[in-house]
Tab-separated table of C-alpha atoms in Angstrom:
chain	number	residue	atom	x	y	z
X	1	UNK	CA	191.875	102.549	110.889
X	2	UNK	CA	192.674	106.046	111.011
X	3	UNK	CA	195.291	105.869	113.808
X	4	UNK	CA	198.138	103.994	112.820
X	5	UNK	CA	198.715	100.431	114.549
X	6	UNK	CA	201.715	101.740	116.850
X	7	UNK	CA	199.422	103.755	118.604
X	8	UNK	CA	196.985	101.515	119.116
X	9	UNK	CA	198.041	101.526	123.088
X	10	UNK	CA	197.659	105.061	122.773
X	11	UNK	CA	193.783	104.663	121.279
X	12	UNK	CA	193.427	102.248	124.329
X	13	UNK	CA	194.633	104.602	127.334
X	14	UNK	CA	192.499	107.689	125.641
X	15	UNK	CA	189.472	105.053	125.646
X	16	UNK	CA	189.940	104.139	129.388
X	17	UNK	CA	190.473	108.052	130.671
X	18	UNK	CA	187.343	109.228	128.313
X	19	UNK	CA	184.163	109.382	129.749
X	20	UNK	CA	182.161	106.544	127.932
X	21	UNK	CA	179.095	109.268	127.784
X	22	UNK	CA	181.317	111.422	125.977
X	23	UNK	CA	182.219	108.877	123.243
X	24	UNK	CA	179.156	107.938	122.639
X	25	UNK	CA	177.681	111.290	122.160
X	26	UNK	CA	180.459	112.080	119.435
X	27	UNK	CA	179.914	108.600	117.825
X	28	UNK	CA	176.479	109.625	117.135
X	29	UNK	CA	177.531	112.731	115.899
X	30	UNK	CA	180.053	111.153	113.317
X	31	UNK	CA	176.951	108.721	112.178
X	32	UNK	CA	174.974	111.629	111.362
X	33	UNK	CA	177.401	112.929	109.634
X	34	UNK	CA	178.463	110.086	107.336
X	35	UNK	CA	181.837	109.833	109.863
X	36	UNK	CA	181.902	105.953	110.139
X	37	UNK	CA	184.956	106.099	112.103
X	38	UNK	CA	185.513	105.200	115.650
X	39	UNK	CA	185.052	108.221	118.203
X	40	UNK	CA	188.507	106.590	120.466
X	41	UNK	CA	190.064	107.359	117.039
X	42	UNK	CA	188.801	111.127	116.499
X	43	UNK	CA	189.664	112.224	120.193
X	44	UNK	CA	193.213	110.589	120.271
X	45	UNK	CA	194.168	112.552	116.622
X	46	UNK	CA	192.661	115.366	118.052
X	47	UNK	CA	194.568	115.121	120.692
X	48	UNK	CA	197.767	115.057	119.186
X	49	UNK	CA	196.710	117.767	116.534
X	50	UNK	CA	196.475	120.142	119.405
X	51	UNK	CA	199.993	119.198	121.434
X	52	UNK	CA	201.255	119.647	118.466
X	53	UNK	CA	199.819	122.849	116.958
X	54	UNK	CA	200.353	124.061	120.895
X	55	UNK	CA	203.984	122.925	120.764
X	56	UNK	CA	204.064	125.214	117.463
X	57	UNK	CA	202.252	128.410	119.257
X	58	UNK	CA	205.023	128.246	121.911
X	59	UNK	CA	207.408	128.681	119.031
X	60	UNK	CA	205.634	131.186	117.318
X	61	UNK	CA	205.186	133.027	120.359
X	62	UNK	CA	209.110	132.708	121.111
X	63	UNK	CA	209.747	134.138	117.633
X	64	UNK	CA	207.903	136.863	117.684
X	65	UNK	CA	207.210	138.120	121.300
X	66	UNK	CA	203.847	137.024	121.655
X	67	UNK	CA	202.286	136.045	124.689
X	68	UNK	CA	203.284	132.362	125.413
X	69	UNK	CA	199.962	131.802	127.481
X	70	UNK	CA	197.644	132.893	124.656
X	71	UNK	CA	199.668	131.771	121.840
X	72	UNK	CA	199.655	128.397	123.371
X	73	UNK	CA	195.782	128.294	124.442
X	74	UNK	CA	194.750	130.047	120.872
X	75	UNK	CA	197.165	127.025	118.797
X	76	UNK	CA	196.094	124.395	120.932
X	77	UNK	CA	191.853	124.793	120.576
X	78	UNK	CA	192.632	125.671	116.627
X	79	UNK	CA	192.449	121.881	115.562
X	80	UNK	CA	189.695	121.154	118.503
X	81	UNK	CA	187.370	124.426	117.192
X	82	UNK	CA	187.948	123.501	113.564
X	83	UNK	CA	186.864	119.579	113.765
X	84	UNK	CA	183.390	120.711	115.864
X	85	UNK	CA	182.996	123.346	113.131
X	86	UNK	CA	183.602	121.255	110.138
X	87	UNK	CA	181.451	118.171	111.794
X	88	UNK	CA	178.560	120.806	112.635
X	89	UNK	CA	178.487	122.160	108.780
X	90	UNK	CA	179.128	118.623	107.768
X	91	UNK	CA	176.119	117.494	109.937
X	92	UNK	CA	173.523	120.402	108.543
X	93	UNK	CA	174.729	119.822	104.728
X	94	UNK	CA	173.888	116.366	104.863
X	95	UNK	CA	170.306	116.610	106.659
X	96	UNK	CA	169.672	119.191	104.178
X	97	UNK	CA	170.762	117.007	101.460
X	98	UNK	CA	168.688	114.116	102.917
X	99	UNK	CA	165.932	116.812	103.049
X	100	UNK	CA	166.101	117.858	100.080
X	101	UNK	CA	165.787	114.317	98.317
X	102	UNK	CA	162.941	113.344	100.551
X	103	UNK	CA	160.017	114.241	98.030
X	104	UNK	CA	161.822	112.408	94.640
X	105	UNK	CA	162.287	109.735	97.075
X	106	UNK	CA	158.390	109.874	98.437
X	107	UNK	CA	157.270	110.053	94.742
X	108	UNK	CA	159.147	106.747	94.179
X	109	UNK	CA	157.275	105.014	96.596
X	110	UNK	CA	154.190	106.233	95.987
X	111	UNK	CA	154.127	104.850	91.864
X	112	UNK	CA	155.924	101.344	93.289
X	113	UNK	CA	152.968	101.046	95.720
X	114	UNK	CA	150.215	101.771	92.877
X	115	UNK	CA	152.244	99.239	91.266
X	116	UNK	CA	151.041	96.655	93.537
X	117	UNK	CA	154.395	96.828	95.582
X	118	UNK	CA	154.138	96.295	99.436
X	119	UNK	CA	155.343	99.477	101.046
X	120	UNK	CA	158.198	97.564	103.310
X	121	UNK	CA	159.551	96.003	99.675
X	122	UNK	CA	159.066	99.346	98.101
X	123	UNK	CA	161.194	100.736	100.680
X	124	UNK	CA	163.702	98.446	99.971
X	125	UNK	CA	163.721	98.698	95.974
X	126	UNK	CA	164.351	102.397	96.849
X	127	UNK	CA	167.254	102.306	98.783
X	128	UNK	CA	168.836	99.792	96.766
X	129	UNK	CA	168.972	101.919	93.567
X	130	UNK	CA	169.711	105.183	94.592
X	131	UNK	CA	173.192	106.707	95.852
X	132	UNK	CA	173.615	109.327	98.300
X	133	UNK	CA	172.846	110.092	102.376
X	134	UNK	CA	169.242	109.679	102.089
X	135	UNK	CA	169.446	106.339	100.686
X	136	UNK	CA	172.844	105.122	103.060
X	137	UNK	CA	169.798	106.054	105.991
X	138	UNK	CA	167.328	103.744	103.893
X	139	UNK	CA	169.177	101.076	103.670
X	140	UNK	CA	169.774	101.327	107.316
X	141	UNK	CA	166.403	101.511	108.002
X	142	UNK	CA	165.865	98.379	106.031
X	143	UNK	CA	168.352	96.427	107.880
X	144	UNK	CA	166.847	97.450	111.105
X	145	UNK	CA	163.727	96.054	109.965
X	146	UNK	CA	165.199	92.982	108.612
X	147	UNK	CA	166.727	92.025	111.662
X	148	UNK	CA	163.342	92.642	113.920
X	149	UNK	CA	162.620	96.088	113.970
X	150	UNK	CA	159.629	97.216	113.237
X	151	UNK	CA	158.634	99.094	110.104
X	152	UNK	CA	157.544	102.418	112.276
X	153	UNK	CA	160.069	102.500	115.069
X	154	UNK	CA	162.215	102.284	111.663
X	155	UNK	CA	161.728	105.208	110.011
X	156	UNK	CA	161.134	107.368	113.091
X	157	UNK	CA	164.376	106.428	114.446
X	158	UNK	CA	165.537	107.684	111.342
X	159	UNK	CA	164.021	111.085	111.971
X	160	UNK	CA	165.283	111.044	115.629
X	161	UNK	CA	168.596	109.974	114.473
X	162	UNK	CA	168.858	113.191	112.322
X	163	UNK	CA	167.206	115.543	114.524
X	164	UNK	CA	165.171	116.774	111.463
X	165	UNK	CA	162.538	117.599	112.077
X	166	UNK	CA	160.971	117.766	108.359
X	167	UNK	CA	161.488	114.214	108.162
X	168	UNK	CA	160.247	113.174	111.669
X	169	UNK	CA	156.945	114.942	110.399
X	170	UNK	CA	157.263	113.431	107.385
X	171	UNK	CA	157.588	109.937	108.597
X	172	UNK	CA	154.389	110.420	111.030
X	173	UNK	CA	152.206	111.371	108.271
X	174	UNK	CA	153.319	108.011	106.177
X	175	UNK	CA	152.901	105.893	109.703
X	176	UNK	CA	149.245	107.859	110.552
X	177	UNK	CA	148.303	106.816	106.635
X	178	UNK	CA	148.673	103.114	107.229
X	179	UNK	CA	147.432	102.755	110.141
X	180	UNK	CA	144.019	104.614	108.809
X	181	UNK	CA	144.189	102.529	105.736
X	182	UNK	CA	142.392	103.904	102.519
X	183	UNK	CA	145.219	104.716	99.573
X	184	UNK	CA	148.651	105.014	100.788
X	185	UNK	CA	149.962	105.755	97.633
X	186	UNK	CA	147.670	108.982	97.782
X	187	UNK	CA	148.832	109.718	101.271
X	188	UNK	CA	152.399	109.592	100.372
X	189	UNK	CA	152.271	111.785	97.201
X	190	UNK	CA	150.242	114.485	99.245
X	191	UNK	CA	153.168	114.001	101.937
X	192	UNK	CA	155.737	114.338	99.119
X	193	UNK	CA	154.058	117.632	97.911
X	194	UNK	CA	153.618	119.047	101.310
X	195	UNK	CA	157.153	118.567	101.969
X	196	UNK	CA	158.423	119.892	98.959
X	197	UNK	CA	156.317	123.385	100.047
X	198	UNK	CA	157.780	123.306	103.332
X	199	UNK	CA	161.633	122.538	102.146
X	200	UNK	CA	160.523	125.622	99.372
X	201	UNK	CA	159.514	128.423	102.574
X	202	UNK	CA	163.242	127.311	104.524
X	203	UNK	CA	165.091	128.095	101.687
X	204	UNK	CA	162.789	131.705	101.118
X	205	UNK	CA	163.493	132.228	104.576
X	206	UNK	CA	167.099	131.687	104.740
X	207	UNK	CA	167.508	134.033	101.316
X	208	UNK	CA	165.085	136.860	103.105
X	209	UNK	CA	167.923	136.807	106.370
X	210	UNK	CA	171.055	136.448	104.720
X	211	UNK	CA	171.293	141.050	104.383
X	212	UNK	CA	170.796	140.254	108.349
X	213	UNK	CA	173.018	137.668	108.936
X	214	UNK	CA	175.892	139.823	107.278
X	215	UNK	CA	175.429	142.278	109.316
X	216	UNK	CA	175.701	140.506	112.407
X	217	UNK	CA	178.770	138.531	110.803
X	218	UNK	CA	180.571	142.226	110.091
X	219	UNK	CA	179.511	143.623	113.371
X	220	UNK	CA	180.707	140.740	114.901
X	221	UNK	CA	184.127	139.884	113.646
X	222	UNK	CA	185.439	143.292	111.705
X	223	UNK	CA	183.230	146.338	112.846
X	224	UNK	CA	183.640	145.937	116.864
X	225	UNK	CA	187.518	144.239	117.157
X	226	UNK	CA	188.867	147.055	114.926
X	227	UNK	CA	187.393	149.957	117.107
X	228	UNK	CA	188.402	148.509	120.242
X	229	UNK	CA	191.744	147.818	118.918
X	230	UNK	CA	192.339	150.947	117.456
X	231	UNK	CA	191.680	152.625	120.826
X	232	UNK	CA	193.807	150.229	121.991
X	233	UNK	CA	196.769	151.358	119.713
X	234	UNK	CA	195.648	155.132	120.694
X	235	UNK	CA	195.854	154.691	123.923
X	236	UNK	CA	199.538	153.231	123.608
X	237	UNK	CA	200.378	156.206	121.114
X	238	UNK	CA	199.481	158.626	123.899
X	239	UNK	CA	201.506	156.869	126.533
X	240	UNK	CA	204.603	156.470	124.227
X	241	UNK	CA	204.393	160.423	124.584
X	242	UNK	CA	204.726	160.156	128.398
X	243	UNK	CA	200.754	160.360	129.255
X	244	UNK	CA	200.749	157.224	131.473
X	245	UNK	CA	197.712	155.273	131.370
X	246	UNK	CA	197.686	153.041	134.337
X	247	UNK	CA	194.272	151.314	133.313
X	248	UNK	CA	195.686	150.711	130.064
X	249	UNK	CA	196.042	146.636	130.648
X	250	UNK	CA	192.507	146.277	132.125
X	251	UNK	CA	190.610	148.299	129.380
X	252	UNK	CA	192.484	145.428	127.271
X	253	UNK	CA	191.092	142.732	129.208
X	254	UNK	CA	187.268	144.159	129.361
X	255	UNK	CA	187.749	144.664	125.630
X	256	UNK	CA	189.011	141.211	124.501
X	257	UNK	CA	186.060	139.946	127.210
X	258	UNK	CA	183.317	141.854	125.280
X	259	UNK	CA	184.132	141.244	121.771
X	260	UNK	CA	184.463	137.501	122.697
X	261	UNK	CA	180.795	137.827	124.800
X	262	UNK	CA	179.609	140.266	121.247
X	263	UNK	CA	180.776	137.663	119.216
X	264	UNK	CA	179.134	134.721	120.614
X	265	UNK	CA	175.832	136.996	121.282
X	266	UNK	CA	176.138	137.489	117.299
X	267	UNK	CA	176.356	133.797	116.785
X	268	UNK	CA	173.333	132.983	118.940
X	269	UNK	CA	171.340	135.550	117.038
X	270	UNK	CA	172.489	134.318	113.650
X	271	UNK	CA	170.949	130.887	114.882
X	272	UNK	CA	167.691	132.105	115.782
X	273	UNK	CA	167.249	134.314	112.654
X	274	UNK	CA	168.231	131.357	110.017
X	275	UNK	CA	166.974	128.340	112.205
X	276	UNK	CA	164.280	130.242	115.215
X	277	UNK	CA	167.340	128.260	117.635
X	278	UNK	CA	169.937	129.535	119.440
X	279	UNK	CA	171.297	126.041	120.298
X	280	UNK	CA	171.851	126.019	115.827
X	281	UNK	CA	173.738	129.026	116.347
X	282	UNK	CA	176.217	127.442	118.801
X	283	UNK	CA	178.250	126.824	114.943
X	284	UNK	CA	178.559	130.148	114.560
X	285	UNK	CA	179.469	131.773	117.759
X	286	UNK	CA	182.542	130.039	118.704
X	287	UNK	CA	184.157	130.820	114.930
X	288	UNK	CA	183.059	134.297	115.606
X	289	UNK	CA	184.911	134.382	118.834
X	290	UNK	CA	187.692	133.263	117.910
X	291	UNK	CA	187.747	135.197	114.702
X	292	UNK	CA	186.771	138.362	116.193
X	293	UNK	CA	189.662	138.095	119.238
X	294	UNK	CA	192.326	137.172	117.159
X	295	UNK	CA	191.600	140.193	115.016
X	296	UNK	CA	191.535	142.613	117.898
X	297	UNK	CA	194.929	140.911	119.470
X	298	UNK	CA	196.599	141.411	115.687
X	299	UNK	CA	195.462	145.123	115.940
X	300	UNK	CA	196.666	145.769	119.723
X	301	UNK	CA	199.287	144.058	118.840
X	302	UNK	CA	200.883	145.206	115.374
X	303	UNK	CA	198.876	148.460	115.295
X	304	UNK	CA	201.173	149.959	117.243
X	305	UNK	CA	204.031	149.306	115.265
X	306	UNK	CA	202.412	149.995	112.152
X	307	UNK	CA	200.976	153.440	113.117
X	308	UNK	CA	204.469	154.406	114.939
X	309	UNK	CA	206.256	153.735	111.699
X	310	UNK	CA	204.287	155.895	109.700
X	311	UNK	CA	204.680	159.036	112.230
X	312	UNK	CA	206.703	161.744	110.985
């Protein structure tokens, strides 16, 4: 278990007051990430992580002046950000590495079955002797057929459970080759080729983005929080000379609310360049944010004190 037996009443009331949808969404998630742990379990540690870091940004905030409200909210989604982070990145690294292993495995298959090998027992020779997501997902697969499943609802589940879409179009080809008959074998090692070529153009097309991608990243979380927060600490500067600026505290707000909205724009658009989806880009934009506003609050913040020591 990952939550310690004491709390186990704690696991129970968090399992009651959670929406079961909500579990069972983030159970699938953990699956397809290699996570086999129980989603109750996740959300009650998370939920604790962020009392607790929030009990610490109420200190922090105490200590050094801060404002308790966003020192608070800011410390208290830190552990909740970084877990959907981590499990997205998690998620994409292992369908890539599943991805990336699909032709060797495809090859395999194809020289057991011009062996004389059935292609169910092939697919279970496979998955027995290799290590690694791809073959944790065969051996799944196998199970599910062992205990009534059929051999095609099989391995496009697999493909639907993964959201790849490589694979789903990999696994239709194999299923289309059967059903037509003629030389599977054949089918599958022209599968395993075309897949390869396809994997081969991703990986071109993420190295051909990357000059773009850093630009959005810099724009996003250095280039537009430090020139809104130096105007920020100019406009202070000219008000600690006795120029009041009574729109001072709303041009802070509208500039913490763009670079937040710039930052998750960015994030989106980083999505659709590597992946052609927005919804992939979700990963990026809420780091971004986050990134980007805490950068522009340091600068409004300190910058000011900084600049004001270093007046004659």
């Amino acid at each position: 278990m990952l939550i310690p037996e004491y709390l186990s009443p704690l696991v129970d009331l968090v399992g009651k007051v959670v929406p079961k949808s909500l579990r069972i969404k983030l159970q699938e998630n953990l699956v397809r990430t290699g996570i086999y742990v129980r989603a109750v379990e996740i959300i009650t540690l998370l939920l604790l992580l962020c009392i607790s870091f929030g009990l610490f940004g109420i200190l922090i905030a105490l200590v050094f002046g801060i404002d308790i409200l966003i020192s608070f909210l800011v410390a208290f989604s830190f552990p909740l950000i970084t877990f959907f982070v981590y499990l997205f990145i998690m998620m994409d690294r292992r369908i890539d590495a599943i991805e990336q292993g699909t032709p060797d495995f495809l090859r395999q298959i194809a020289s057991l079955l011009r062996a004389g090998v059935g292609l169910e027992t092939a697919l279970e020779d496979v998955s027995r002797q290799g290590k690694g997501p791809l073959y944790d997902e065969l051996r799944r697969a196998v199970i599910e057929i062992k205990i009534g499943r059929t051999f095609d609802d099989a391995l496009l589940s697999m493909g639907r459970r993964l959201k790849s879409e490589t694979l789903d179009r990999t696994f239709r080809m194999i299923i289309e080759g059967k059903r037509a008959g003629g030389s599977l074998a054949d089918v599958i090692e022209a599968v395993a080729e075309d897949t390869r070529a396809v994997l081969a153009l991703k990986r071109e097309r993420k190295a051909n983005v990357m000059m773009s991608v850093m630009f959005l990243v810099v724009a996003a979380i250095i280039a537009a929080p430090f020139a809104l927060g130096m105007i920020m600490v100019y406009s202070k500067f000219i008000e600690s000379l006795g120029k009041a600026n009574p729109i001072l505290e709303t041009a802070k707000i509208a500039a913490g609310g763009y670079i937040i909205i710039h930052s998750i724009i960015a994030g989106l658009l980083i999505g659709i360049v590597m992946y052609g989806s927005a919804r992939k880009g979700i990963k990026y934009a809420i780091p971004l944010a986050v990134l980007a506003f805490g950068i522009f609050y340091v600068i409004d913040k300190f910058g000011f004190v900084i600049v004001g020591s270093m007046a004659p």
